[in-house]
Coordinates of C-alpha atoms in Angstrom, one line a residue:
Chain A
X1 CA 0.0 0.0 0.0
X2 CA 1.4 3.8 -0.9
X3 CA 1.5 6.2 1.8
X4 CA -1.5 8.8 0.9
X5 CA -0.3 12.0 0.1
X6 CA -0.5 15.0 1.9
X7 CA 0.8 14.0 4.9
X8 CA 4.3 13.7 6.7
X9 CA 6.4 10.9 7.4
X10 CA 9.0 9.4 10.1
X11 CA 11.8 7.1 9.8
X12 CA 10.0 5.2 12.8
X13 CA 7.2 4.7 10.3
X14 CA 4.7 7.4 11.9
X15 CA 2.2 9.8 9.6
X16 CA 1.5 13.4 10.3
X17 CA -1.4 15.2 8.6
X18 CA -1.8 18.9 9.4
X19 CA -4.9 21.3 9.6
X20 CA -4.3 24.9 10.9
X21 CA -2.5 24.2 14.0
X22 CA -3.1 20.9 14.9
X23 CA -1.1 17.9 13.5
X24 CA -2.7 14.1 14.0
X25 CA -0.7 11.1 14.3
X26 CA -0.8 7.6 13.3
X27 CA 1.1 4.9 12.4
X28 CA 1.9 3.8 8.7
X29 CA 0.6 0.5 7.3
X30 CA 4.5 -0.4 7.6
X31 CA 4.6 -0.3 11.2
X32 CA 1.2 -1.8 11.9
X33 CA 2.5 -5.0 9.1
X34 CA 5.9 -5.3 10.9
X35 CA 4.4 -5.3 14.2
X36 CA 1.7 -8.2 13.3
X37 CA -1.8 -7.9 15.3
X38 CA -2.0 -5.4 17.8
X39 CA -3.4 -6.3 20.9
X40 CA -3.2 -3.1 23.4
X41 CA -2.3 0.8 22.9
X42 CA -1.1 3.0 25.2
X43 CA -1.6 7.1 24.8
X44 CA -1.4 10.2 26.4
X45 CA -4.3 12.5 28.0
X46 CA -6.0 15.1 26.7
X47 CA -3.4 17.8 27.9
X48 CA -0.3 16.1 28.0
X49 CA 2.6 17.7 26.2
X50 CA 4.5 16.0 23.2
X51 CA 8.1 16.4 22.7
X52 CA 10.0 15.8 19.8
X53 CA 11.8 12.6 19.7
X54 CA 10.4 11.5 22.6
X55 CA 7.7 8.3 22.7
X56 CA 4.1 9.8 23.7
X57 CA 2.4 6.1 23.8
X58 CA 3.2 1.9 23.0
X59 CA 2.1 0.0 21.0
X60 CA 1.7 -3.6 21.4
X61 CA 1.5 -7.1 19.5
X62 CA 1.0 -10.7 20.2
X63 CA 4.7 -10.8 20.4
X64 CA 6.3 -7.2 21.0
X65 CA 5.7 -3.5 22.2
X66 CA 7.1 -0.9 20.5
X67 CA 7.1 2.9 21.0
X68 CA 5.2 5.6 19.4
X69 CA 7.4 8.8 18.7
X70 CA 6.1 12.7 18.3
X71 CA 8.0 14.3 15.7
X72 CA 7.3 17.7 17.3
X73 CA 6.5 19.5 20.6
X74 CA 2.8 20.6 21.6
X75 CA 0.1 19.7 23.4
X76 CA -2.4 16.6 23.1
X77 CA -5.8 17.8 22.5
X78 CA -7.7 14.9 21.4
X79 CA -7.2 11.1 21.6
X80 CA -9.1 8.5 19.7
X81 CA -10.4 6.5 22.4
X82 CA -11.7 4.0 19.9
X83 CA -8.4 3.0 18.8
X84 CA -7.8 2.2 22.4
X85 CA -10.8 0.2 22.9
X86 CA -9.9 -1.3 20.1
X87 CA -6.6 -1.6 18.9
X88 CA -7.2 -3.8 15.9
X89 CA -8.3 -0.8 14.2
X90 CA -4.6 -0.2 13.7
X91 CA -3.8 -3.2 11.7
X92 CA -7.6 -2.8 9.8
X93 CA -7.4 1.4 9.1
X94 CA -3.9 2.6 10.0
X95 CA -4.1 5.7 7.4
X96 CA -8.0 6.5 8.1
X97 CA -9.8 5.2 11.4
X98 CA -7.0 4.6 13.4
X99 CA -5.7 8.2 14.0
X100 CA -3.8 7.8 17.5
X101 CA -4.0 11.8 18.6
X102 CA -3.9 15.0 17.7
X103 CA -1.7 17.6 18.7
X104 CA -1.5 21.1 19.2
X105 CA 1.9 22.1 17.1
X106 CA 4.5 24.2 19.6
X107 CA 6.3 25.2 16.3
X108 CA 4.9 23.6 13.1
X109 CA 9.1 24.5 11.4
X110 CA 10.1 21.2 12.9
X111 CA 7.6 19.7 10.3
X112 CA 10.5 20.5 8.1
X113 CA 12.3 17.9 8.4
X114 CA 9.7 14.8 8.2
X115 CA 9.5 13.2 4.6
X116 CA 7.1 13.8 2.6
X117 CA 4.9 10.6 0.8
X118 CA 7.7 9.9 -2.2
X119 CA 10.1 9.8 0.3
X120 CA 8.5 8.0 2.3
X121 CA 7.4 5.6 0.2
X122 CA 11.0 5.4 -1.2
X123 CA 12.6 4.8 2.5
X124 CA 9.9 2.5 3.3
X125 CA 10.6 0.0 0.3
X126 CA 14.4 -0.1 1.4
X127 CA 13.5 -1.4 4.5
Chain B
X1 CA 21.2 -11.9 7.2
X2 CA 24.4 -11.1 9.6
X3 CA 24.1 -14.0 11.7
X4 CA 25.2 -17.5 10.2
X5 CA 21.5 -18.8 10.6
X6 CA 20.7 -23.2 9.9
X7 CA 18.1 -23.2 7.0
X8 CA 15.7 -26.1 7.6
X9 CA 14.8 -27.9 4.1
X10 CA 11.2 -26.5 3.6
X11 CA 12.5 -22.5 3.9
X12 CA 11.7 -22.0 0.4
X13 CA 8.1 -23.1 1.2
X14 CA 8.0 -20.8 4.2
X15 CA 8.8 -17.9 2.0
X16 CA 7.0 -18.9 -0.6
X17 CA 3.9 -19.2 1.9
X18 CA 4.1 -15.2 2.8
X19 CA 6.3 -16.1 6.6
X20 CA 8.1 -13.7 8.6
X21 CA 11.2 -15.0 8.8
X22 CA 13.4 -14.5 12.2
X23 CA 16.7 -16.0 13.6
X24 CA 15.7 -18.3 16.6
X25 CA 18.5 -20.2 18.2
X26 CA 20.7 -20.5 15.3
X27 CA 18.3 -21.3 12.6
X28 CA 16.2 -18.8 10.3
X29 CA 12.3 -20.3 11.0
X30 CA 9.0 -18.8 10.3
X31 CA 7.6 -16.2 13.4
X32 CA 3.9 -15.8 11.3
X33 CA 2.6 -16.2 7.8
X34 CA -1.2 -15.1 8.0
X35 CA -0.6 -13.6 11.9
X36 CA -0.1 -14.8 15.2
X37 CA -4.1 -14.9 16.4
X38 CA -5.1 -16.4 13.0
X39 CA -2.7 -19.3 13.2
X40 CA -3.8 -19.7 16.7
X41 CA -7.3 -19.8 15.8
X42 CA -6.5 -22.5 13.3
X43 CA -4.8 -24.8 15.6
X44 CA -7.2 -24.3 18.4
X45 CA -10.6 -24.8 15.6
X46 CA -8.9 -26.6 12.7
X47 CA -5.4 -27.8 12.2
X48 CA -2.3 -26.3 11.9
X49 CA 0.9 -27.5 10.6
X50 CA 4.5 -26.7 12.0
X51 CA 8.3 -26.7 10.7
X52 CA 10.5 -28.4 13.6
X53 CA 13.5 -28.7 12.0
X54 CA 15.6 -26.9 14.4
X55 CA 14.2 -28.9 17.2
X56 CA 17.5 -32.1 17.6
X57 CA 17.0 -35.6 18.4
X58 CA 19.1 -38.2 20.1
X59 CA 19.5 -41.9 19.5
X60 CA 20.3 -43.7 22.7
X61 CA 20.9 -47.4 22.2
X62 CA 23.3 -50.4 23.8
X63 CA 22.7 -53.1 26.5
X64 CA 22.7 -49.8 29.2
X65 CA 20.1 -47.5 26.8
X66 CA 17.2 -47.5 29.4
X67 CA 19.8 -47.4 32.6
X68 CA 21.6 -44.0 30.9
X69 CA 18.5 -42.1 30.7
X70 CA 17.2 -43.3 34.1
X71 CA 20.5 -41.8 35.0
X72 CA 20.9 -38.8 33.6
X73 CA 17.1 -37.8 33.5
X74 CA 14.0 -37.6 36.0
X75 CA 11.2 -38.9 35.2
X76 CA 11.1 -42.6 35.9
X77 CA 11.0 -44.4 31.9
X78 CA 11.5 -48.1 33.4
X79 CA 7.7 -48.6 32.2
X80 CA 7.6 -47.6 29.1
X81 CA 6.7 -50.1 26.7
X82 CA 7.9 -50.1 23.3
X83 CA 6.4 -47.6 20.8
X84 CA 5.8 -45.5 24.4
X85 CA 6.6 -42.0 25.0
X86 CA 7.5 -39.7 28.4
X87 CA 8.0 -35.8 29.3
X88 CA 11.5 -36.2 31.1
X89 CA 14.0 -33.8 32.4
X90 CA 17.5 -33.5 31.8
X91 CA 19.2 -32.4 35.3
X92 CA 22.4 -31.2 36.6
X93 CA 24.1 -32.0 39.5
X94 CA 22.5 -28.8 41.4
X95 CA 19.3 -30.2 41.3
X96 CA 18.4 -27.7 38.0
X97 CA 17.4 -28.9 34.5
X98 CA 19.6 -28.3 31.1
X99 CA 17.2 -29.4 29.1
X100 CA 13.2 -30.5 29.0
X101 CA 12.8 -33.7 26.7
X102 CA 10.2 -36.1 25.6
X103 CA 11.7 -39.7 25.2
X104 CA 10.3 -42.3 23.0
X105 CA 10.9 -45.8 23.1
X106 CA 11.4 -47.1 19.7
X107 CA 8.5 -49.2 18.6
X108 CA 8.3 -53.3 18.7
X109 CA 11.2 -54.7 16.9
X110 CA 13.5 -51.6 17.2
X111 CA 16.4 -51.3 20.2
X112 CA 16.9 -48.4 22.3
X113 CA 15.2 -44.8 22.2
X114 CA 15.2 -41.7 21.1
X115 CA 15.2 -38.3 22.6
X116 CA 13.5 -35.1 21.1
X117 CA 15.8 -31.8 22.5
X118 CA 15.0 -28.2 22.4
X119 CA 16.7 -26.4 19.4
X120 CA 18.5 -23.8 22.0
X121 CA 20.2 -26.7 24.2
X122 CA 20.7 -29.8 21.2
X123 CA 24.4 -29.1 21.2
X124 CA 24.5 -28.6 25.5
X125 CA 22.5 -31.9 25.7
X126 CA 24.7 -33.9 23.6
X127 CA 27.8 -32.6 25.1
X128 CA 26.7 -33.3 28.6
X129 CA 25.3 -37.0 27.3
X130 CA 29.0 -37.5 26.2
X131 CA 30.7 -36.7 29.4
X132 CA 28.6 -38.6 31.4
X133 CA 29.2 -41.4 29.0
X134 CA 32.4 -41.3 29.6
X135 CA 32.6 -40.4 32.9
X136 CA 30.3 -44.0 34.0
X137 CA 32.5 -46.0 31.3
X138 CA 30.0 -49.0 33.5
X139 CA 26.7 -48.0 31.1
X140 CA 26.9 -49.9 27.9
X141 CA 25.4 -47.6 25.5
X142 CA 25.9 -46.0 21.9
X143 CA 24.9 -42.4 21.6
X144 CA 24.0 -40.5 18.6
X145 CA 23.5 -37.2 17.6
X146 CA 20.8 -38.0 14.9
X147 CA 19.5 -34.3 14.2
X148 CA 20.8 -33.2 11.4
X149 CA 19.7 -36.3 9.5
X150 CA 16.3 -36.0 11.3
X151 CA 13.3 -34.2 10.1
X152 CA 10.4 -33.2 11.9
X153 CA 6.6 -31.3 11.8
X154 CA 4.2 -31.4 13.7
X155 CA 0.0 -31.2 12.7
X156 CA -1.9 -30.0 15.7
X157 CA -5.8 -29.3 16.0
X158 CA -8.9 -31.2 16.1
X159 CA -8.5 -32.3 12.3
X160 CA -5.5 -33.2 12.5
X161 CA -6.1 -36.7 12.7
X162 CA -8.9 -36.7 10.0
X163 CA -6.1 -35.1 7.4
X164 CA -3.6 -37.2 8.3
X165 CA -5.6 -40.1 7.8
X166 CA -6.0 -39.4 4.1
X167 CA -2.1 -40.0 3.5
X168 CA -0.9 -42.5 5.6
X169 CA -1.2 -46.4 6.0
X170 CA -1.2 -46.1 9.6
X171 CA -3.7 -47.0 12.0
X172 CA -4.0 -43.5 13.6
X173 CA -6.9 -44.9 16.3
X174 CA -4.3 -47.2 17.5
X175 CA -1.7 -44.4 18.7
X176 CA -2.4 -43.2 21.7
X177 CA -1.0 -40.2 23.8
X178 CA 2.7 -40.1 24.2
X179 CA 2.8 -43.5 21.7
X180 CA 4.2 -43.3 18.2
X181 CA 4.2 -45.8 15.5
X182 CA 6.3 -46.3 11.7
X183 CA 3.9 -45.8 9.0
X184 CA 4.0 -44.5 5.5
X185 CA 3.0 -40.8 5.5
X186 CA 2.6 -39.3 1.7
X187 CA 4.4 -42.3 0.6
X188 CA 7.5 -42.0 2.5
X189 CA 8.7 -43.9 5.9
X190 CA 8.2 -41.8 9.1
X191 CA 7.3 -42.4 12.9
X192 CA 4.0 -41.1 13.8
X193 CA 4.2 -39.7 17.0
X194 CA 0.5 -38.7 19.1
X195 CA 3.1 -35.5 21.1
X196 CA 2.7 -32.1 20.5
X197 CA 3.3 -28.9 22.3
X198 CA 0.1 -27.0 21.6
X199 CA -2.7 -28.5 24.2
X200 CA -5.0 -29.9 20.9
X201 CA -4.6 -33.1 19.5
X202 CA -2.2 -34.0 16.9
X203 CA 1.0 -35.5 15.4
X204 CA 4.7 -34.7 15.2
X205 CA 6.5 -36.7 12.2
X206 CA 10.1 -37.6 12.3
X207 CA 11.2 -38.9 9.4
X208 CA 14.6 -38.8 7.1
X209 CA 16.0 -35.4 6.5
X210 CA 15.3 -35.8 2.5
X211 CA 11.9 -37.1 3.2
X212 CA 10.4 -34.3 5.3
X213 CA 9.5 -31.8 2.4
X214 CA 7.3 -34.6 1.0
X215 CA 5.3 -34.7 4.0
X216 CA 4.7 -31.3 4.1
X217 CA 3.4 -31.3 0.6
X218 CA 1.4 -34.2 1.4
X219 CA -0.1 -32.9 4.7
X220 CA -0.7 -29.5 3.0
X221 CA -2.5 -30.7 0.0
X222 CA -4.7 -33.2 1.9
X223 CA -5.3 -30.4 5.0
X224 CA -6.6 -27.8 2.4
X225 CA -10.4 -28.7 3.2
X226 CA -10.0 -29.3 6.8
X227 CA -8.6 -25.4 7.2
X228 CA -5.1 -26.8 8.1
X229 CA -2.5 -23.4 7.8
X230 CA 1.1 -23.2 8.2
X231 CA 1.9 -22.0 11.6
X232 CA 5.0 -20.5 13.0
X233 CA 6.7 -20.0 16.1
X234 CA 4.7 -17.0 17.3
X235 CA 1.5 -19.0 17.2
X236 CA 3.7 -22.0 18.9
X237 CA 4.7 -19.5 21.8
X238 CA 0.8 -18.7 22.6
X239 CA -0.8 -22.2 22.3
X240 CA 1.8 -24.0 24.4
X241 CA 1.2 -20.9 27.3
X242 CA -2.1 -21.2 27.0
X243 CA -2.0 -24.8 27.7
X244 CA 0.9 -24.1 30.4
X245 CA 3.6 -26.1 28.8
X246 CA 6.9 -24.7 30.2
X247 CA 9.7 -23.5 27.4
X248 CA 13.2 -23.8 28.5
X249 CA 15.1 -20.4 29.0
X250 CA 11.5 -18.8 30.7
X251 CA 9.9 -21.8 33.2
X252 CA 12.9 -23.8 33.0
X253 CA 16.5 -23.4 33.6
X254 CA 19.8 -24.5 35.6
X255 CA 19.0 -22.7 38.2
X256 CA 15.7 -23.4 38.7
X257 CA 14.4 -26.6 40.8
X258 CA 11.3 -29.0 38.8
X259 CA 9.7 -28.2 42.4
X260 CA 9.5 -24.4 41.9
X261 CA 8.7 -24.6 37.9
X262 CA 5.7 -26.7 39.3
X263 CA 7.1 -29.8 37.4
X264 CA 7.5 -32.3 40.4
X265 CA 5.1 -34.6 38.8
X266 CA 8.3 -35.2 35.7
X267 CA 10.7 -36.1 38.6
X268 CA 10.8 -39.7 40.0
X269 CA 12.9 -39.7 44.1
X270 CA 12.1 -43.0 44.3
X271 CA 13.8 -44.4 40.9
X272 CA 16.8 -44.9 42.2
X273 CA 20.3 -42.7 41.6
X274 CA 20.1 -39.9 39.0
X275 CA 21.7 -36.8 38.4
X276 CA 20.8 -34.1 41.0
X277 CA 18.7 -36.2 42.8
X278 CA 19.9 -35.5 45.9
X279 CA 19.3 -31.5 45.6
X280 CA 16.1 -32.0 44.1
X281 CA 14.9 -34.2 47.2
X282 CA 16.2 -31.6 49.7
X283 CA 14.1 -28.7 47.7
X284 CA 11.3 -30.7 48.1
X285 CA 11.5 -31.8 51.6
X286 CA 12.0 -28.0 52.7
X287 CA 9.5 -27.2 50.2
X288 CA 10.0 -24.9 47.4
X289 CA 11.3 -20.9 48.5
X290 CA 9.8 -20.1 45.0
X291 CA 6.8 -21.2 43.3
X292 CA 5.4 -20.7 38.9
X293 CA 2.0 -19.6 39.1
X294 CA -0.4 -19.0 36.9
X295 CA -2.2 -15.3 36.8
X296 CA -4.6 -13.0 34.8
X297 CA -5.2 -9.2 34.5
X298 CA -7.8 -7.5 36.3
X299 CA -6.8 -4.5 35.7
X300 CA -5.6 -3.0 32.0
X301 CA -2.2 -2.9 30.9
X302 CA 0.3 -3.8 28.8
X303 CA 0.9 -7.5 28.0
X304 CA 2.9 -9.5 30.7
X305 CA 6.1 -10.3 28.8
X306 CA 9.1 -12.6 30.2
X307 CA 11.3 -10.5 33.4
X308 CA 8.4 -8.2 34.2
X309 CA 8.9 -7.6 37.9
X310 CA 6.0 -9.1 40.3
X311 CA 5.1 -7.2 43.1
X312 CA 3.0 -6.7 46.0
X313 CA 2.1 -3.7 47.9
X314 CA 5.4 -2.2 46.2
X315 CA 7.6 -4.5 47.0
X316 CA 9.0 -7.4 44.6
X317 CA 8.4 -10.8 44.4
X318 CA 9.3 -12.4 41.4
X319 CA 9.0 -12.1 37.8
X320 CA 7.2 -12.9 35.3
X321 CA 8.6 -16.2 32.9
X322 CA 6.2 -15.6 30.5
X323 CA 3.1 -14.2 29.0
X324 CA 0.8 -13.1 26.3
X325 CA -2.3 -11.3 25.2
X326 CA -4.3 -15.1 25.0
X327 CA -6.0 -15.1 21.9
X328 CA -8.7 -17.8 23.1
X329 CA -9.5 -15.9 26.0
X330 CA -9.3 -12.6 25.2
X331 CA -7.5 -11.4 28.2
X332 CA -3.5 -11.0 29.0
X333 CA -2.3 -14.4 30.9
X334 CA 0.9 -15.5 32.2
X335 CA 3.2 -17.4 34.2
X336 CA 5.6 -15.8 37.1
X337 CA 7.8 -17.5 39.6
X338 CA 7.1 -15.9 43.6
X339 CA 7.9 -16.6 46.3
X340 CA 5.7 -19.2 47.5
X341 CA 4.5 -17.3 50.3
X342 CA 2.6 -15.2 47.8
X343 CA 1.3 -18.0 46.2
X344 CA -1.9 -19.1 45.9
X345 CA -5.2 -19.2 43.2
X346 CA -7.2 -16.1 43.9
X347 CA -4.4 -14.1 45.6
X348 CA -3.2 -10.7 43.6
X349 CA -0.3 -9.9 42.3
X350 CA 1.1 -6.5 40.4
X351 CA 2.8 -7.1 37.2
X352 CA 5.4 -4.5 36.5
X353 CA 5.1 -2.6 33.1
X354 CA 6.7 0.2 31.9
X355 CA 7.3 0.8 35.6
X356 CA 3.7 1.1 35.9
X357 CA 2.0 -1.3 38.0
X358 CA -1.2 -3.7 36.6
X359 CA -3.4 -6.0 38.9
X360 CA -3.9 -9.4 38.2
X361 CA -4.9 -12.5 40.5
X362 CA -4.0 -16.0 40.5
X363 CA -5.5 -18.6 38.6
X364 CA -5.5 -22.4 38.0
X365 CA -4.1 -23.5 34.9
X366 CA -3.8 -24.7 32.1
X367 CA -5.6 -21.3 31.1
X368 CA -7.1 -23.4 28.3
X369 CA -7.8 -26.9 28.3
X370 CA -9.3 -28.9 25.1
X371 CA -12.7 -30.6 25.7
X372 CA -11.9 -34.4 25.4

């Protein structure tokens, strides 16, 4: 599956899509394929802040948890409590349904450095 | 692939079958192919069929054969007939295991036995075998490291017997538990074995090393209508915890006693002489200081995983050996080793995770046990 365009990328195989201010995050069908079914998430509250290279929840498989990274500082202002609820959604919607949160962007430069979808799509097929 | 990883002969069939290959002691196996919950699905509702080629095997023969493993092993195999097989334990002199084994007795008209090892310890087994040979030159007995000439899979599930009828001569009804049998399976010679290491019913076929692709295809083709799918080792790790089997390395290991891995019931005192009896009669005479327990959440967490900390009221108490989001039940389950003060069904416990700790209580196990 090609990453849909319009939205930012991470090299730890998180999306980004922005509107005004806020920036959502969610994993890319990459990550939610690597890691096999998901069983269990882990996020912030409503609230919390988000730093940049830091993990803001975990994800977890039949057989491994991983961390979920912020590519930016802010503020959580929304979490999809579905997805928690329900973590399958990850493996079934990653791009659509399974948004994890969104954020309130600190400084929306450091979405500078994220790849775009070609890049993305490029970096993910070398993996 | 950095690692100098052992293919078994059927990895072109893994990969050609979609698998996630990973490196798991020394050889490159198959983790998943459809996904871990699927496979376990299939195995617990249908039949599922798994590559254990990295698992060894041992041929133990000689006048001596039956004394050897008596010695060197706990569980008391003096009664097994021919074509009979036993869950034993390989033990050191400290009263801790190097290995857990299942021992078959060759069938009627074959000498000796043979032992099926953990891929992790083959090498450790058969070194220890060797210097205990040698060291009690009095056992007349002719050992043989027969895994590399050795191939084995396993079907496991309620249909397994039905699809393994349709390509064997054997009479399946006439193998009981822990009994195998020769028989021709999709044309080719193999022992028919009723073990398995998944709680459901099934087979695990040994056979010669060029013969085991065959019975793959064979199996495959004739499991297509009973729902039979590959399964690898991430489906393996669920059914046996599910069905508390203990893996080697987690419930099991040289420094822990049978007594506290709740394994007394493997260990014969009154066989006579055998390696680490002594130890292992003193731990159970002062009773265990550590007990394996089985446990579920109650509260929401993270999935217990193998070296969580256990704790009560703060304060540790163990750790978890291992666990897992169960895909039968639903809920997280796992095993820990307490201290045995702690123990008990009902009681709580606090699994460790992330730091953050999740309520669970005790429970009986197996978790999951198959309706007979």
């Amino acid at each position: 599956m090609g990453a849909p365009e319009n939205r930012k990328y991470t090299k730890t195989h998180e999306w980004i899509s922005i509107e005004g201010d806020i920036a959502t995050f969610g994993l890319t069908d990459h990550a939610q394929s690597e890691l096999g079914d998901i069983t269990y998430l882990e996020l912030p509250e409503v609230g919390d802040p988000v730093k940049a290279g830091d993990a803001f929840g975990v994800v977890e498989s039949v057989k491994a948890a991983s961390d979920v990274y912020s590519p930016i500082d802010g503020e959580v202002v929304e979490v999809n409590s579905t997805a928690v609820d329900g973590p399958d959604v990850i493996n079934n919607s990653p791009y659509d349904d399974a948004w994890l949160v969104k954020v309130r962007m600190a400084d929306p430069s450091q979405l500078d450095s994220l790849m775009d979808t070609s890049a993305y799509d490029e970096f993910e097929s070398n993996q | 692939m950095s690692e100098n990883l052992k293919n078994t002969p059927l990895v072109d069939r893994h990969i050609a079958l979609g698998a996630r290959m990973v490196p798991f002691a020394g050889w490159n196996m198959p983790v998943q192919y459809e996904g871990v919950i699927a496979e376990h699905n299939a195995v617990r509702n249908a039949a599922g069929l798994f590559d254990l080629g990295h698992m060894g095997q041992f041929d133990v023969t000689g006048p001596d054969a039956l004394a050897f493993l008596q010695y060197t092993t706990t569980n008391d195999l003096s009664n097994l007939n021919p074509g009979e097989a036993k869950y034993t334990l390989l033990s050191n002199p400290d009263g801790g295991v190097i290995d857990d084994l299942i021992v078959y007795r060759k069938p009627e008209g074959e000498a000796g036995y043979m032992v099926c090892m953990n891929a992790s310890n083959a090498d450790i087994d058969v070194a220890w075998w060797e210097k205990q040979a040698a060291a009690h030159p009095e056992f007349d007995v002719n050992l043989r490291d027969i895994s590399a000439d050795t191939g084995m899979i396993a079907i496991q599930g309620p249909n397994a017997q039905a699809i393994t009828a349709k390509v064997t001569d054997a009479d399946l009804t006439s193998i009981g538990d822990f009994s195998w049998a020769n028989g021709s399976v999709a044309g080719v010679p193999a022992k028919i074995a009723r073990t398995g290491y998944t709680g459901e019913d099934g087979f695990e076929f040994y056979c010669d090393i060029a013969d085991i692709a065959t019975i793959w295809d064979g199996l495959m083709a004739a499991g297509g209508e009973h729902g039979l799918v590959p399964v690898g080792l991430g489906a393996r790790d669920t059914l046996r915890l599910e069905s508390r089997m203990p893996l080697y390395g987690q419930e099991l290991g040289m420094d822990i006693s049978p007594y506290e891995a709740g394994l007394g019931w493997a260990v014969n005192l009154n066989k006579g002489d055998f390696v680490g009896r002594e130890r292992m009669a003193e731990v159970k005479a002062n009773k265990p200081t550590r007990k394996a327990v089985g446990f579920k959440y109650v509260g929401k967490g993270g999935a217990p995983r193998t070296h969580y900390p256990v704790a009560i009221d703060g304060q540790e108490i163990g750790e978890v050996t291992s666990g897992t989001f169960s895909p039968t039940l639903g809920e997280n389950i796992g095993l820990a080793l307490i201290k045995s003060e702690y123990a008990g069904v009902g009681k709580p416990l606090q699994i460790i995770v992330r730091g953050k700790p999740v309520d669970a209580t005790q429970v009986k196990t197996p978790f999951y046990k198959r309706e007979s």
